[in-house]
Amino acid sequence: MASYGWRVDDLDTDEMILNMGPQHPSTHGVLRLELRTDGEVVRAARPHIGYLHRCFEKHAENVDYPGVIPYTDRMDYVASMGNSLGYALAVETLLKIEVSPYVQTIRVIMAELQRIASHCVAVGTYGMDIGAFTPFLHLLRDREKILDMFEWTCGARLLYNYNWVGGLSHDLPEGFVKACRQFLREFEAITYPELIDLLLKNKIFVKRTANIGVCPVEVAVSYDLTGPNLRGSGPPRDLRKDAPYSGYENYEFQVCVGKGEFGPLGSCFDRNWVRTVEMAESAKIVHQALDRLEKMERADVHEKVPKRVKPPKSEVYSRSEAPRGQLGYFIVADGTGVNPYRVKVKSPCFTAMSVFHVLSRGMYIADIIALIGSLDVVLGEIDR
Amino acid sequence: MDLFFRLFPEAWPDWLRVALSAAIPAVLLLTFMAVGPIVYVYAERKIAGFMQDRLGPTRVGPYGLLQTVADAIKLMFKEAIYPTGVDKKLFLIAPCLVVLGAFLAMVVIPFGGKAQVADLNVGLFYVIAVSSLSTVGLIMAGWASNNKYALFGAMRSAAQIVSYEIPAVMILLGIVMIVGSLSLQDIVLYQEGGLTHWLLFRYFPIMPIAFVIFFTAGLAECNRTPFDIPEAESELVAGFHTEYSGFFFAMFFMAEYTEMFVISSVASVLFLGGYWSPLPNHILQHIGPIGLGPLWLIAKAWFLVFVMMWLRWTLPRLRVDQLMYVAWKVLLPISMVLVVLVGGLLMIPATRNGFPWDRWVGWIFTLVIFGALIAWMAGARLSKKRRVQDLAA
Amino acid sequence: MDAARIHQRLSAHLGEGAVAFQADALQPWAVVAPEAIADVAAFCKSDPELSFDNLMCLSAVDYPKETPPRLELVYHLWSYTHSHGFVLKVHLPRESPSVRTVENVWGVANWHEREAYDMFGITFTGHSDLRRILLPDDWIGYPLRKDWVDPDFYNGLHVKPTPQMAERSMAGEKMGVGPFDYTPPNRHVED
Amino acid sequence: MIQWFKDVWEGFWTVLVGMKITWRHLFTQKVTLQYPEEKWQLPPKSRMRLFMKYEDCIGCGQCARACPVQCIYIKADKRDPKATPIFAANGQPIKLDVTVFDIDMSLCCYCNLCTYPCPTDCIYMTPEYEFATTDLTNHLYHFAKTGAKFLTVNPKAPAKPAAPPAGAAPAAPATPKPAPPTPAPPNGGTPPAPAGA
């Protein structure tokens, strides 16, 4: 047969720029991904962020110290109790205030309940990204119970302004301890095992997530992945154990680490597995905290709240373990004004997204969505 | 069709009589198939809701019954937008082809002894040929709507439907070898005599596996989870029908649900004994003069449609290359082995009519399954208290 | 290893004058010369004794009123192996601040530096793709500097309600919500 | 080869396990709340809409200063000392005449920071959440009203027995804080009436 003079590789198709987002059903908020795809395989990906930028740091310089807390709630709107706790701890180290153990225990209860609620959303939406719609709604049904508890305590369901500088805005209502125990029993008995069977042990889910988006430990540490993203790749790095704050040292719980059962360690499945197991650990912590609370007498939650917050001229970088990773506040106080001089937030999702272009080379388009879901990014926190 | 043919007087010219006798069942089928999706969409949303601990549509009409009627009317009057750069002719023909592909297969489905539009003696062959017609429509829709996501969806659906027809055809080969004829009417007549004679329980461990493979291939045929990759919501927004709106979107919707009913009815004809009632020697087969054949076929088909919906709200979605892996590396080898086994068993005179234990295994199998379902239904009480405050009480 | 010994180790490596040490702050820091930051960072990471393998946070702070007015880059480092932390600072002039990038040492610096460039105008030489990360690409000016004034228009849209608009709306006049009209947030604009 | 069989069996078995769970959820208690018919009683402390009892406001502006989004606007001018002294419910003498007290609920971030510094607890958040309007400017509530009846005798004065409070606020079901009534918006939505001195 006469050869036609062209060789096979002349025939390669040219690559196509595919725009995914900012209006896309599964980018967890307003994120635009510019993908250079060759057929189904992604050659290079470039995330564009900034669509949800609300100048948190500029606002923080124009409002007084307690006034910043409603703004911190709006950063990671899925786990806002964690944000305000981080900020309150930072300003308390500036003012050198030591909060009473009663308030510390309530803060731990609220932070851990918020962790369960946030991981419910994270694992639920991750299931929906892969296609399983039902686990998402089951988890949301239980998250509603946690939001009820928050509303019962401090009046708001999503953005609480509950952790104040030096104390809390409201005390726990009567019957809270009993209701919380009952909810946790139900969560551990029904929701958690069902989630494991319905979603995590499902062969299709395992096949879809087990060996994609594998992030080795050096890349994770170099790109400053923290929280479940880092623990999914192996090292048991958890701030609640390494640098305990707000009374975390007197609760025992394990640091959940990715095991790499179904594929290489550090895959999307492991990150998601860590989040699921962490929910059970948080439930254990809340049980212990409730026991501690019952043995304690009720202190006034406004006791250490200063009338006027004017810290001396100093700066501090304080870290706390938010559900999505290590949330750091770098606060510079100039000692004169009532407003903070500079507040810089190191948000865990911001650094998690920065590793995206490294992990996403050579993936399918369906896996890109799985990767974003497993990194569990919230665009409110990335764009601040 | 020949039933109506004798109705018309001989005096009329033949072509008119054939046309009329074909028109009446066609119109009947068309209305049945047009009403079908209205029921299926409502059933799907209600079942999805109940499986996710919520109520599903309850507002429009009593218990939300008129919800899909409202949707249909809305889609009828909504403006069908044609984005710029759309290939107008292809854009319009595509939904028609997809709907056509779904409807044509209804012609050979035997609803009763004589209640069948046309008893083609190549029935099965015709069904397979027609059901791949909708693939052409999908690709045309994806290509014509000038949208990268739609193109992805179209390419994926082409690869998926083509590669899932081969395991389905292999299984049909096994059935045809047992029954000896391609006509669906003969296949159903062969399964007369109650539950134990159904082909599902023939050569017991082999045919249930064949049924599962045929059902999975059918799922992939009509793009249902876990194979709904062409219109994967989370990646491709809506796949090939992203750009469609108004009545054309309704046509795609109708085609999908009709295809589901067609696949289920073909599966129930081949494996679950078509219009025969499960009880032996014609109990419940007809009450007085009225034959319950169509009722039985539709009941079995709707149970299979329920299983499809049940799967949709349980399983995540496969990736494209895993889809191909399942088709070529899992379903195909097993179905080839099954065909060889069935062929061998037919050759041996002893097992000419199935294994000796086929008879009583049928009853035990169904009782076990329905018993388990009822048992799980019992242990389903979740806590009644909806708000946390009443947890404390 | 506490901060003082880390400082000794650094100044031992770099020669005495390069690293000024501030001990009495809440978290003691060391000031490094702008041109020396690249190899200080490389040394911090590679040295087995320090092994700061994690750049926790890179922030920029603007001090216009200090003498001499400066832009400060603050590197918060952490070592997972020894679990100790340290703070490095770099003082930059406010006019055209530029410093070497540390992206090759810690990958996360890529996005932190892009944000510092976006908000403060600090150019990082050697950075892989230095462009604005949070603000739109055609935004003029660097908003987080202390002497930042909100522009009145951005691509024809009002950014700030003019005092007259606020008065007219407070007086009850219904401002039309057109593409360029602006319904001010009904607030008193104290002059 | 064995792995292939294990995969196929696991694939089939986990599908069945998943189906069992969803089948059971078909018959569990549903959680849907039919909103207009069934309404949930919000907990008393829930922060929905701000209300200000004009009779108790001494015009100090603490709430406006504490608000992070500056959505409270107060205009108050001196009362002439000769007029009859008036008092708030908790005995605070009212020395300023509040002419404009507007809260722009479209700006409010519901953070409840304004209720704490108020000396007379006259501003508080009520659990009433159904105040959607068609026009955004209707969310600008004006609490300053002209015909307000103030307490002319100091309720906390030790000598005389405390006169019953004037009950000027419209009666409504009781809610949190010192049992203040939930209000209908006094003249919400209408442009500010010319504030008389």
PDB file of C-alpha atoms in Angstrom, chain A residues 31 46-51 53 57-58 61 93-94 96 218 221-226 230 237 242-243 313-319 326 328 330 332 340-342 344-347 349-351 353-357 382-384, chain C residues 25-27 29 45 53-66 72 74 76 78 80-81 87 89 103 105-112 114-115 119-120 129 131 133-137 143-148 150:
ATOM      1  CA  LEU A  31     -13.274  29.065  41.303  1.00  0.00           C
ATOM      2  CA  ARG A  46      -4.302  26.869  36.229  1.00  0.00           C
ATOM      3  CA  PRO A  47      -6.706  27.853  39.010  1.00  0.00           C
ATOM      4  CA  HIS A  48      -7.975  31.458  38.959  1.00  0.00           C
ATOM      5  CA  ILE A  49      -9.221  32.679  42.320  1.00  0.00           C
ATOM      6  CA  GLY A  50     -10.378  36.028  43.601  1.00  0.00           C
ATOM      7  CA  TYR A  51     -14.024  35.962  42.557  1.00  0.00           C
ATOM      8  CA  HIS A  53     -12.532  38.444  47.487  1.00  0.00           C
ATOM      9  CA  GLU A  57      -7.727  42.288  55.758  1.00  0.00           C
ATOM     10  CA  LYS A  58      -8.682  45.853  54.781  1.00  0.00           C
ATOM     11  CA  GLU A  61      -7.919  47.455  59.798  1.00  0.00           C
ATOM     12  CA  THR A  93      -2.168  36.048  73.612  1.00  0.00           C
ATOM     13  CA  LEU A  94      -1.651  39.738  72.714  1.00  0.00           C
ATOM     14  CA  LYS A  96      -2.105  38.001  77.871  1.00  0.00           C
ATOM     15  CA  GLU A 218       7.502  16.199  50.687  1.00  0.00           C
ATOM     16  CA  VAL A 221       4.945  19.785  53.450  1.00  0.00           C
ATOM     17  CA  SER A 222       6.574  22.015  50.842  1.00  0.00           C
ATOM     18  CA  TYR A 223       3.188  23.351  49.731  1.00  0.00           C
ATOM     19  CA  ASP A 224       2.169  23.650  53.390  1.00  0.00           C
ATOM     20  CA  LEU A 225      -0.824  21.300  53.183  1.00  0.00           C
ATOM     21  CA  THR A 226      -2.209  21.002  56.681  1.00  0.00           C
ATOM     22  CA  LEU A 230      -1.508  16.434  55.237  1.00  0.00           C
ATOM     23  CA  ARG A 237       0.528  16.256  62.326  1.00  0.00           C
ATOM     24  CA  ASP A 242       1.484  18.961  68.773  1.00  0.00           C
ATOM     25  CA  ALA A 243       0.733  22.416  70.273  1.00  0.00           C
ATOM     26  CA  LYS A 313       2.489  47.367  70.681  1.00  0.00           C
ATOM     27  CA  SER A 314       3.386  43.767  69.692  1.00  0.00           C
ATOM     28  CA  GLU A 315       2.689  41.136  67.045  1.00  0.00           C
ATOM     29  CA  VAL A 316       1.779  37.456  67.267  1.00  0.00           C
ATOM     30  CA  TYR A 317       1.251  34.553  64.846  1.00  0.00           C
ATOM     31  CA  SER A 318      -1.114  32.083  66.469  1.00  0.00           C
ATOM     32  CA  ARG A 319      -2.280  28.815  64.895  1.00  0.00           C
ATOM     33  CA  GLN A 326      -4.033  24.928  60.302  1.00  0.00           C
ATOM     34  CA  GLY A 328      -2.998  31.060  61.313  1.00  0.00           C
ATOM     35  CA  PHE A 330      -0.723  37.142  62.211  1.00  0.00           C
ATOM     36  CA  VAL A 332       0.175  43.344  64.483  1.00  0.00           C
ATOM     37  CA  PRO A 340      -5.716  46.201  64.722  1.00  0.00           C
ATOM     38  CA  TYR A 341      -2.779  47.571  62.657  1.00  0.00           C
ATOM     39  CA  ARG A 342      -2.562  44.529  60.387  1.00  0.00           C
ATOM     40  CA  LYS A 344      -2.972  38.546  57.970  1.00  0.00           C
ATOM     41  CA  VAL A 345      -4.783  35.210  57.752  1.00  0.00           C
ATOM     42  CA  LYS A 346      -3.016  32.080  56.553  1.00  0.00           C
ATOM     43  CA  SER A 347      -5.974  30.018  55.397  1.00  0.00           C
ATOM     44  CA  CYS A 349      -7.580  26.157  51.783  1.00  0.00           C
ATOM     45  CA  PHE A 350      -5.400  28.856  50.168  1.00  0.00           C
ATOM     46  CA  THR A 351      -2.315  26.653  50.493  1.00  0.00           C
ATOM     47  CA  MET A 353      -5.335  25.080  46.346  1.00  0.00           C
ATOM     48  CA  SER A 354      -1.765  26.119  45.571  1.00  0.00           C
ATOM     49  CA  VAL A 355      -0.782  22.448  45.207  1.00  0.00           C
ATOM     50  CA  PHE A 356      -3.572  21.892  42.655  1.00  0.00           C
ATOM     51  CA  HIS A 357      -1.520  22.543  39.522  1.00  0.00           C
ATOM     52  CA  ILE A 382      -9.206  31.157  49.765  1.00  0.00           C
ATOM     53  CA  ASP A 383     -10.266  34.603  48.544  1.00  0.00           C
ATOM     54  CA  ARG A 384     -10.839  36.133  52.032  1.00  0.00           C
TER      55      ARG A 384
ATOM     56  CA  ALA C  25       9.028  40.217  71.546  1.00  0.00           C
ATOM     57  CA  LEU C  26       6.272  37.604  72.043  1.00  0.00           C
ATOM     58  CA  GLN C  27       7.816  35.646  69.200  1.00  0.00           C
ATOM     59  CA  TRP C  29      12.468  37.439  65.152  1.00  0.00           C
ATOM     60  CA  LYS C  45      15.719  24.412  55.037  1.00  0.00           C
ATOM     61  CA  ASP C  53      10.780  22.470  56.074  1.00  0.00           C
ATOM     62  CA  ASN C  54       7.539  24.438  56.316  1.00  0.00           C
ATOM     63  CA  LEU C  55       6.917  28.122  55.565  1.00  0.00           C
ATOM     64  CA  MET C  56       3.842  28.672  57.709  1.00  0.00           C
ATOM     65  CA  CYS C  57       3.005  32.176  56.588  1.00  0.00           C
ATOM     66  CA  LEU C  58       4.586  34.941  54.516  1.00  0.00           C
ATOM     67  CA  SER C  59       2.986  38.306  55.242  1.00  0.00           C
ATOM     68  CA  ALA C  60       3.786  41.891  54.316  1.00  0.00           C
ATOM     69  CA  VAL C  61       3.178  44.818  56.686  1.00  0.00           C
ATOM     70  CA  ASP C  62       3.347  48.489  55.689  1.00  0.00           C
ATOM     71  CA  TYR C  63       4.927  50.968  58.143  1.00  0.00           C
ATOM     72  CA  PRO C  64       4.695  54.393  56.431  1.00  0.00           C
ATOM     73  CA  LYS C  65       5.067  56.413  59.666  1.00  0.00           C
ATOM     74  CA  GLU C  66       8.176  54.647  60.990  1.00  0.00           C
ATOM     75  CA  GLU C  72       8.228  44.611  56.041  1.00  0.00           C
ATOM     76  CA  VAL C  74       7.594  38.533  57.668  1.00  0.00           C
ATOM     77  CA  HIS C  76       7.057  32.477  59.791  1.00  0.00           C
ATOM     78  CA  TRP C  78       8.228  25.899  61.262  1.00  0.00           C
ATOM     79  CA  TYR C  80       8.112  19.462  61.541  1.00  0.00           C
ATOM     80  CA  THR C  81      11.144  17.347  62.436  1.00  0.00           C
ATOM     81  CA  VAL C  87      10.459  34.394  62.379  1.00  0.00           C
ATOM     82  CA  LYS C  89      11.935  39.729  58.695  1.00  0.00           C
ATOM     83  CA  GLU C 103       9.633  29.739  45.754  1.00  0.00           C
ATOM     84  CA  VAL C 105      12.821  26.540  48.724  1.00  0.00           C
ATOM     85  CA  TRP C 106       9.145  26.275  49.747  1.00  0.00           C
ATOM     86  CA  GLY C 107       6.547  25.674  47.028  1.00  0.00           C
ATOM     87  CA  VAL C 108       3.821  27.475  48.977  1.00  0.00           C
ATOM     88  CA  ALA C 109       5.722  30.753  48.706  1.00  0.00           C
ATOM     89  CA  ASN C 110       4.536  30.951  45.074  1.00  0.00           C
ATOM     90  CA  TRP C 111       0.994  31.961  46.040  1.00  0.00           C
ATOM     91  CA  HIS C 112       1.980  33.884  49.194  1.00  0.00           C
ATOM     92  CA  ARG C 114       1.770  36.590  44.459  1.00  0.00           C
ATOM     93  CA  GLU C 115      -0.594  37.867  47.147  1.00  0.00           C
ATOM     94  CA  MET C 119      -1.698  43.765  47.785  1.00  0.00           C
ATOM     95  CA  PHE C 120       1.557  45.649  48.404  1.00  0.00           C
ATOM     96  CA  ASP C 129       4.412  33.633  37.181  1.00  0.00           C
ATOM     97  CA  ARG C 131       0.646  38.231  38.482  1.00  0.00           C
ATOM     98  CA  ILE C 133      -3.924  36.591  42.461  1.00  0.00           C
ATOM     99  CA  LEU C 134      -6.994  38.032  44.188  1.00  0.00           C
ATOM    100  CA  LEU C 135      -7.739  41.313  42.442  1.00  0.00           C
ATOM    101  CA  PRO C 136      -8.805  41.603  38.795  1.00  0.00           C
ATOM    102  CA  ASP C 137      -5.830  41.781  36.474  1.00  0.00           C
ATOM    103  CA  PRO C 143      -4.929  48.305  48.216  1.00  0.00           C
ATOM    104  CA  LEU C 144      -3.413  47.077  51.472  1.00  0.00           C
ATOM    105  CA  ARG C 145      -0.897  49.893  51.672  1.00  0.00           C
ATOM    106  CA  LYS C 146      -1.753  52.366  54.395  1.00  0.00           C
ATOM    107  CA  ASP C 147      -1.839  55.325  51.962  1.00  0.00           C
ATOM    108  CA  TRP C 148      -4.428  53.654  49.708  1.00  0.00           C
ATOM    109  CA  ASP C 150     -10.444  54.026  47.182  1.00  0.00           C
TER     110      ASP C 150
END
